[in-house]
Short mmCIF file of C-alpha atoms in Angstrom, two decimals:
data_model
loop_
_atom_site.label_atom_id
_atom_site.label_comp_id
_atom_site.label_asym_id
_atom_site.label_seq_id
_atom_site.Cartn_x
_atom_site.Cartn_y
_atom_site.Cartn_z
CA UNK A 1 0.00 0.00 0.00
CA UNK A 2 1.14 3.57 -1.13
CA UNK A 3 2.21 6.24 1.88
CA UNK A 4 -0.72 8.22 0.57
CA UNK A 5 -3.13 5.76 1.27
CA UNK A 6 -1.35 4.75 4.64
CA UNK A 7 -2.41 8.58 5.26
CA UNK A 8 -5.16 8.42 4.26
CA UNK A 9 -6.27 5.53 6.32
CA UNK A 10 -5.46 7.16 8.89
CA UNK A 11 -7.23 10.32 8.63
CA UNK A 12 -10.20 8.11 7.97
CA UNK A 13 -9.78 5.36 11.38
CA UNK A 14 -8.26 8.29 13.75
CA UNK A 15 -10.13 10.00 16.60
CA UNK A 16 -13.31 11.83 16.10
CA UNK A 17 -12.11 15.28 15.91
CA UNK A 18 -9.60 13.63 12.81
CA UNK A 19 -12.22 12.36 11.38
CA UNK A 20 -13.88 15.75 10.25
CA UNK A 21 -11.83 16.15 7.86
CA UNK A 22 -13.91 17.79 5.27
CA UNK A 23 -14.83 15.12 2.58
CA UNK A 24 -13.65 17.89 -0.16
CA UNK A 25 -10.47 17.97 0.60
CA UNK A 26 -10.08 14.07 1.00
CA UNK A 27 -11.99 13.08 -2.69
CA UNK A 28 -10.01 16.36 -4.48
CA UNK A 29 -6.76 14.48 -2.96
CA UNK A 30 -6.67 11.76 -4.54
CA UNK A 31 -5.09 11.27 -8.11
CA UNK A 32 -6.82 8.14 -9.70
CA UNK A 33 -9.51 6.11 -9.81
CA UNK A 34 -10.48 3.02 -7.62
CA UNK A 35 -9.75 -0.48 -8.66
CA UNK A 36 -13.07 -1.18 -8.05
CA UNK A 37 -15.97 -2.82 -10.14
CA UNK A 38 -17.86 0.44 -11.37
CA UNK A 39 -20.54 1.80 -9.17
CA UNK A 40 -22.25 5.32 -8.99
CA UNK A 41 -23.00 5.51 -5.11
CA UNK A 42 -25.31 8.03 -3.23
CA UNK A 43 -26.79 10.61 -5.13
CA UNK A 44 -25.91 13.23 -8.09
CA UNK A 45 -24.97 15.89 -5.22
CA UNK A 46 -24.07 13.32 -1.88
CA UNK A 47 -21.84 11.34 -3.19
CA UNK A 48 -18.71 8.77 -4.40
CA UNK A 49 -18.05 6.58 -7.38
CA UNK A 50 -15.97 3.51 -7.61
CA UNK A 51 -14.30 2.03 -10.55
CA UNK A 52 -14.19 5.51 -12.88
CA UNK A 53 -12.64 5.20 -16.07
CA UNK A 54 -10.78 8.54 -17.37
CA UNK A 55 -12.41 10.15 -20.56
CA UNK A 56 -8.98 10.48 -22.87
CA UNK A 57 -7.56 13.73 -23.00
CA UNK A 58 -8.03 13.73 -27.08
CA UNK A 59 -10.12 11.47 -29.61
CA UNK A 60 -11.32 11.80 -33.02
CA UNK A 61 -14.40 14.19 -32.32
CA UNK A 62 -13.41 15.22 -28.64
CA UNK A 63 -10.81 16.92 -26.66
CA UNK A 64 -11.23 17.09 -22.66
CA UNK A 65 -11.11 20.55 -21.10
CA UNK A 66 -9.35 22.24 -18.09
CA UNK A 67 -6.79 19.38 -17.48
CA UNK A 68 -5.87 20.92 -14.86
CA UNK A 69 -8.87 20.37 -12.89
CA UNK A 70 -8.46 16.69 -13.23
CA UNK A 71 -11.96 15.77 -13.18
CA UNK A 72 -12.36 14.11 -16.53
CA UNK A 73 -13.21 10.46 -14.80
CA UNK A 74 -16.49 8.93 -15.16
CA UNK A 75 -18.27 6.06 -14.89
CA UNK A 76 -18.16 3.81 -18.03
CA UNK A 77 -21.36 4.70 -19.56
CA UNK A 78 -20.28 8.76 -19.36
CA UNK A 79 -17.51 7.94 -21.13
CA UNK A 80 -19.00 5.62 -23.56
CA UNK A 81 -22.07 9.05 -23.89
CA UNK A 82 -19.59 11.05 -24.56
CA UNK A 83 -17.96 9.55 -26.87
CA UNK A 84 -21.19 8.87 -29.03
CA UNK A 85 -22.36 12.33 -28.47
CA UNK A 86 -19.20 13.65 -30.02
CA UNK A 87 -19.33 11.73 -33.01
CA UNK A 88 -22.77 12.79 -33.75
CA UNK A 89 -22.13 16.16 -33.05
CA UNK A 90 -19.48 15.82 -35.72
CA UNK A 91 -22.00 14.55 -38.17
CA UNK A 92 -24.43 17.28 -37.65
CA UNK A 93 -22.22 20.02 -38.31
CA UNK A 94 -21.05 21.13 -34.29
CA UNK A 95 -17.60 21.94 -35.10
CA UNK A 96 -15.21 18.86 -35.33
CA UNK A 97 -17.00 17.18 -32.56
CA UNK A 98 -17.08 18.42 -28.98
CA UNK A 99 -14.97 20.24 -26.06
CA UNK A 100 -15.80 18.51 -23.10
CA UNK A 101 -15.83 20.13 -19.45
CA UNK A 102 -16.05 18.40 -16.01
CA UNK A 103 -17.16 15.15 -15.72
CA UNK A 104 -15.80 13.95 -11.74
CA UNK A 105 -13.00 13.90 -9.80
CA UNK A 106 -10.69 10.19 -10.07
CA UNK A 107 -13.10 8.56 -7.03
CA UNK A 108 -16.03 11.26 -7.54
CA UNK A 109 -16.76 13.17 -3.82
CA UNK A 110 -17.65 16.32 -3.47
CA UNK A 111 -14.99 19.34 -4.96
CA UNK A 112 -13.17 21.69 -3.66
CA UNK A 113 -14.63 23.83 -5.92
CA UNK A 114 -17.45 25.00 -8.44
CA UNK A 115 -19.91 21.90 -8.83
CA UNK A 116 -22.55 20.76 -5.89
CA UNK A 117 -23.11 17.62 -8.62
CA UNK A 118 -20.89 15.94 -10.19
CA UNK A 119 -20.15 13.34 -7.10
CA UNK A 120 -21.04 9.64 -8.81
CA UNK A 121 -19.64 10.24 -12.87
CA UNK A 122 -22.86 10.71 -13.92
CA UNK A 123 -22.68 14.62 -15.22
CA UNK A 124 -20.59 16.28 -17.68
CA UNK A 125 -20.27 19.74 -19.04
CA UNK A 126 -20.16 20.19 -22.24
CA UNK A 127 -19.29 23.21 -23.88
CA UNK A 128 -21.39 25.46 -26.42
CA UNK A 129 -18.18 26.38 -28.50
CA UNK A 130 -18.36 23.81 -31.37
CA UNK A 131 -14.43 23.02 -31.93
CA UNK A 132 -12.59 24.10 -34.78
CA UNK A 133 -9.25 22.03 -33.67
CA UNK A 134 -9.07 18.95 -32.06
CA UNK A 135 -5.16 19.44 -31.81
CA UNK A 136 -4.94 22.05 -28.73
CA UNK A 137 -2.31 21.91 -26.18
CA UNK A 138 -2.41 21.44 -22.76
CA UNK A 139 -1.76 25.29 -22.09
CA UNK A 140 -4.06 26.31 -24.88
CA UNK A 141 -7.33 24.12 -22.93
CA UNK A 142 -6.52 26.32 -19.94
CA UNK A 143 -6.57 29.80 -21.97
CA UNK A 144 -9.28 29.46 -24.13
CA UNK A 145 -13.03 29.90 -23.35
CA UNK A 146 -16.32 28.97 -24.52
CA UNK A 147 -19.14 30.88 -25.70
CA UNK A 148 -22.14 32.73 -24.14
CA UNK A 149 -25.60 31.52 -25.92
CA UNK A 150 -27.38 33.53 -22.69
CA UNK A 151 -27.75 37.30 -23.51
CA UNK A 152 -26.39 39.26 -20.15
CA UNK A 153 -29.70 39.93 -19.10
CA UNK A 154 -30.57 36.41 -19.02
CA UNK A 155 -33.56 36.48 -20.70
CA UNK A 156 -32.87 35.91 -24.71
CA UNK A 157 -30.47 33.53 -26.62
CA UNK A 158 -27.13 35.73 -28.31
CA UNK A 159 -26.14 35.31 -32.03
CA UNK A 160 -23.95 32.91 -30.95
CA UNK A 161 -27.23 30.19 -30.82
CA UNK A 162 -27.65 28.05 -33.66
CA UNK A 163 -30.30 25.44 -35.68
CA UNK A 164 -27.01 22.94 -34.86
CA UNK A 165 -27.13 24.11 -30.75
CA UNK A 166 -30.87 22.92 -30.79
CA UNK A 167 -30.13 19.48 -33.09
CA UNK A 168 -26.77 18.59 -30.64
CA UNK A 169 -29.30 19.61 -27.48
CA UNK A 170 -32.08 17.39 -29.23
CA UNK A 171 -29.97 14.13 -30.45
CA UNK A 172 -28.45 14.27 -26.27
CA UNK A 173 -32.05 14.14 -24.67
CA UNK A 174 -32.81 11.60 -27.17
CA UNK A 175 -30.06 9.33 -25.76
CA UNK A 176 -31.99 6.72 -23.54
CA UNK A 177 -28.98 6.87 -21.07
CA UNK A 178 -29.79 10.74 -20.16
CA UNK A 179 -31.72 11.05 -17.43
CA UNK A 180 -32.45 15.18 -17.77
CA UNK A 181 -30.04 18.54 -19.60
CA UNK A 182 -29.21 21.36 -17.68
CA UNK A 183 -29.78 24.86 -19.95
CA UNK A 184 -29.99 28.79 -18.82
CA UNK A 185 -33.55 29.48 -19.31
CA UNK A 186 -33.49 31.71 -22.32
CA UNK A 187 -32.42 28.35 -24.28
CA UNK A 188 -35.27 26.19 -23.25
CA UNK A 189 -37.61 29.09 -24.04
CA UNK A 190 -36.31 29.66 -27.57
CA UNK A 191 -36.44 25.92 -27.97
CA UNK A 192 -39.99 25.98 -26.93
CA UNK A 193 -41.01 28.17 -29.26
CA UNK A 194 -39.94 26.09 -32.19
CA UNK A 195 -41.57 23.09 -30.58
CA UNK A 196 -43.82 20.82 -32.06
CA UNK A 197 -46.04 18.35 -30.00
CA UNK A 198 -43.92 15.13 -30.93
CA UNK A 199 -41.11 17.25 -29.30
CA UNK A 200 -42.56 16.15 -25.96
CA UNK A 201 -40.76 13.27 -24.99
CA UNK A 202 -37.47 14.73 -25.48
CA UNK A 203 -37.73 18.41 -25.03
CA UNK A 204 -39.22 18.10 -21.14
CA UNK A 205 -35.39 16.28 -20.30
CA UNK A 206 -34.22 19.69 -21.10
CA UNK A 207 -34.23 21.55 -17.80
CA UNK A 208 -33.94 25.39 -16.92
CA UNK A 209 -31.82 26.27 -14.61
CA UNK A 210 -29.17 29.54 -13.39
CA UNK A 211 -25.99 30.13 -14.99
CA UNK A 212 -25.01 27.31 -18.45
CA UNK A 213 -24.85 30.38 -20.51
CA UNK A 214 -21.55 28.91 -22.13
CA UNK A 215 -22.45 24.99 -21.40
CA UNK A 216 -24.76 22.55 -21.55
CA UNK A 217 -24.92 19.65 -18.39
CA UNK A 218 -26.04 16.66 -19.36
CA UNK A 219 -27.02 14.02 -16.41
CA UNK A 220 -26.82 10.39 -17.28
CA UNK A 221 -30.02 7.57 -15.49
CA UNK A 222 -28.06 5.19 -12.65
CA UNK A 223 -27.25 2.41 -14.94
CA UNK A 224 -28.80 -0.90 -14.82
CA UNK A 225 -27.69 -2.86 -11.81
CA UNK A 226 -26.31 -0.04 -10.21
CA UNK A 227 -28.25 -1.16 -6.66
CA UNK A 228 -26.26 1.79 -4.94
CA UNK A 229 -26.85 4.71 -6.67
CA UNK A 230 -29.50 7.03 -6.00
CA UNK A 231 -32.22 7.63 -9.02
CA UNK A 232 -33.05 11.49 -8.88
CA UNK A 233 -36.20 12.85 -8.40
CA UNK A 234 -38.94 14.38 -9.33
CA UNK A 235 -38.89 12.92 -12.45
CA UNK A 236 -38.84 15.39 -15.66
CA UNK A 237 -42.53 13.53 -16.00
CA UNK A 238 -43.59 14.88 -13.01
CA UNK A 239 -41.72 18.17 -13.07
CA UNK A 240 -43.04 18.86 -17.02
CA UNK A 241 -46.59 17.72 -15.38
CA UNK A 242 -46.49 14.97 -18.26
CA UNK A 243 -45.93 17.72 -21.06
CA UNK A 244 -42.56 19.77 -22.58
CA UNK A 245 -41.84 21.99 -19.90
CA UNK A 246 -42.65 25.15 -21.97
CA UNK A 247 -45.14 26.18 -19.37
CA UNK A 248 -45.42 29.32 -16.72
CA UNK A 249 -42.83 26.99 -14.69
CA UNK A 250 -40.23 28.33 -17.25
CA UNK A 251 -41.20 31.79 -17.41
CA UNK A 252 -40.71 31.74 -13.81
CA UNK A 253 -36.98 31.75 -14.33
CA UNK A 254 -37.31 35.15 -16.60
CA UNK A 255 -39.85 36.98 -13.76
CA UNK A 256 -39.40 36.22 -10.33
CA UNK A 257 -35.93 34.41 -10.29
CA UNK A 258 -34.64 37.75 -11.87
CA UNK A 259 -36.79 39.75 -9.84
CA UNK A 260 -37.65 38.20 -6.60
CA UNK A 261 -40.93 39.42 -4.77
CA UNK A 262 -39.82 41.84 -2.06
CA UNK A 263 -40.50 40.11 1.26
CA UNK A 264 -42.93 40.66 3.69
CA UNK A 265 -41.45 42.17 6.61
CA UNK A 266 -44.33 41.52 8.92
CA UNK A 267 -43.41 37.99 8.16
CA UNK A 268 -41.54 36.18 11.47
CA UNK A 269 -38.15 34.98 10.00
CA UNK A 270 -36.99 31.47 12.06
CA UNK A 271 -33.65 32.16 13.79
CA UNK A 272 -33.65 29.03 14.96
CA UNK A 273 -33.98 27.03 11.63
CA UNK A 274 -30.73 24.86 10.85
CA UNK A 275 -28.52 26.06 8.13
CA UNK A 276 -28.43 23.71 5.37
CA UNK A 277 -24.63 22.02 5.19
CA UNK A 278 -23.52 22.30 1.26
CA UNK A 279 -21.48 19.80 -0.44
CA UNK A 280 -18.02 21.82 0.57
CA UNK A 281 -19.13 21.59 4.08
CA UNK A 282 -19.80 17.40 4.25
CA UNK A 283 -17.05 15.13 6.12
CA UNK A 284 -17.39 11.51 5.53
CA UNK A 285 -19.84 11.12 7.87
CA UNK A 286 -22.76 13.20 5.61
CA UNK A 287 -21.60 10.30 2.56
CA UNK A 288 -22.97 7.18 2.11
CA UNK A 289 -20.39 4.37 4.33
CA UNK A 290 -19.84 2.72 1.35
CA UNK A 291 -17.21 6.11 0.47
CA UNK A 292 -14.82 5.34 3.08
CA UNK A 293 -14.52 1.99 1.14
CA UNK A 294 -14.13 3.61 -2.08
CA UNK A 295 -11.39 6.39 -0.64
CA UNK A 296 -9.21 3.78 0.66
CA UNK A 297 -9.31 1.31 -2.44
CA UNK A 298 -5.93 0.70 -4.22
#
């Protein structure tokens, strides 16, 4: 056994007080995989994953983003997505293929930074520039950006949306693996208004939601026999009410999210309610056990 994981092992068995260790910091430590059968375990946002395969830096029609991150691990079927998805968004005109953001961290866990998802391999970024090399270096992944297809007011699409955006967002939700697609709202409203009624099916996976004004997040269904991974819900059934999703729940995200209601000051506030912990602030004890199996895994 490595000194690292001697460490580690440590930290995780040692007294109580030891054992806080924030789970961040522990999950963002370590620098590959488990060799572990595959599992996604816990949920999207509470969460490890064992046995991650790492999405290769560069393929025909991809090239993985932000190296430096490290979080371009996920669980077979992610990969396997992504690599589909790429190839057809070659075929319908997206560039050369894709440029491909976070996916997880080696063993999943929550991150040190950005993401409250991305725990299990089971999301992945993908970015709204359509690639015109697949040949970049490692320093040129960390300098360039993607593009905004959110005007700054967050309330329109920018020039920068195209016919080929809407057929790349339509041939993902049409994927049987994905589970639902993260969008600003100004996206799923312009898509909505070219909708047609056998849109239905696929168009209520796409989900509105704050900031992807350069990205896309696509969110894959736990895979078949994966017994401890957490299905989310509502469903996008339930949350579409059984239709598209281009109802007054989506102009909601153009009114009041922009412009909250001022609140009524008469109203008691509850000093005493608990503060909800976020993902940055979980230990190993807020994780399913399983994790502490999964962190200390050659």
């Amino acid at each position: 056994m490595s000194l690292s994981r001697v460490v580690l092992l440590s930290l995780l068995l040692a007294a109580p007080a030891q054992a806080e260790k924030l789970a961040n910091k522990l999950f963002g430590a370590m620098p590959a995989p488990s060799s572990q059968d595959s599992m996604p375990i816990g949920s999207y946002a509470r969460g490890c994953a064992a046995g991650l395969v790492e999405l290769p830096e560069t393929g025909p029609t991809w090239q993985a983003m932000r190296l430096s991150r490290h979080r371009n691990f996920g669980q077979p079927v992610m990969v396997q997505f992504l690599m589909d998805l790429s190839a057809t968004a070659r075929d319908i005109g997206f560039g050369r293929g894709l440029y491909i953001g976070d996916i997880s961290q080696p063993r999943g866990g929550p991150m040190t930074s950005g993401h409250a998802s991305h725990q299990i391999g089971l999301d992945a970024d993908i970015w709204m520039l359509p690639p015109r090399s697949l040949s970049l270096t490692e320093a040129e992944r960390e300098e360039i950006s993607s593009i905004p297809v959110r005007s700054a007011d967050q309330r329109s699409v920018t020039e920068n949306w195209t016919r080929v955006h809407r057929e790349l967002l339509k041939q993902a939700a049409l994927d049987p693996r994905v589970d639902r697609i993260f969008v600003a709202a100004a996206v799923k409203i312009e898509m909505c208004r070219t909708a047609k009624a056998k849109d239905k099916k696929w168009l209520q996976k796409i989900r509105p939601v704050a900031g992807h004004d350069t990205h896309f997040h696509v969110r894959l269904k736990c895979p078949k026999g994966a017994r401890l991974c957490e299905t989310q819900t509502p469903t996008v059934a339930d949350l579409s009410k059984g239709g598209d999703g281009c109802d007054e729940t989506l102009m909601w995200w153009v009114t009041d999210f922009l412009n909250p209601p001022k609140a009524d000051p008469n109203k008691p506030k509850d000093e005493d309610a608990p503060k909800k912990k976020g993902p940055r602030e979980f230990t190993m004890a807020d994780l399913p056990k399983q994790c502490k199996g999964v962190l200390a895994a050659d």
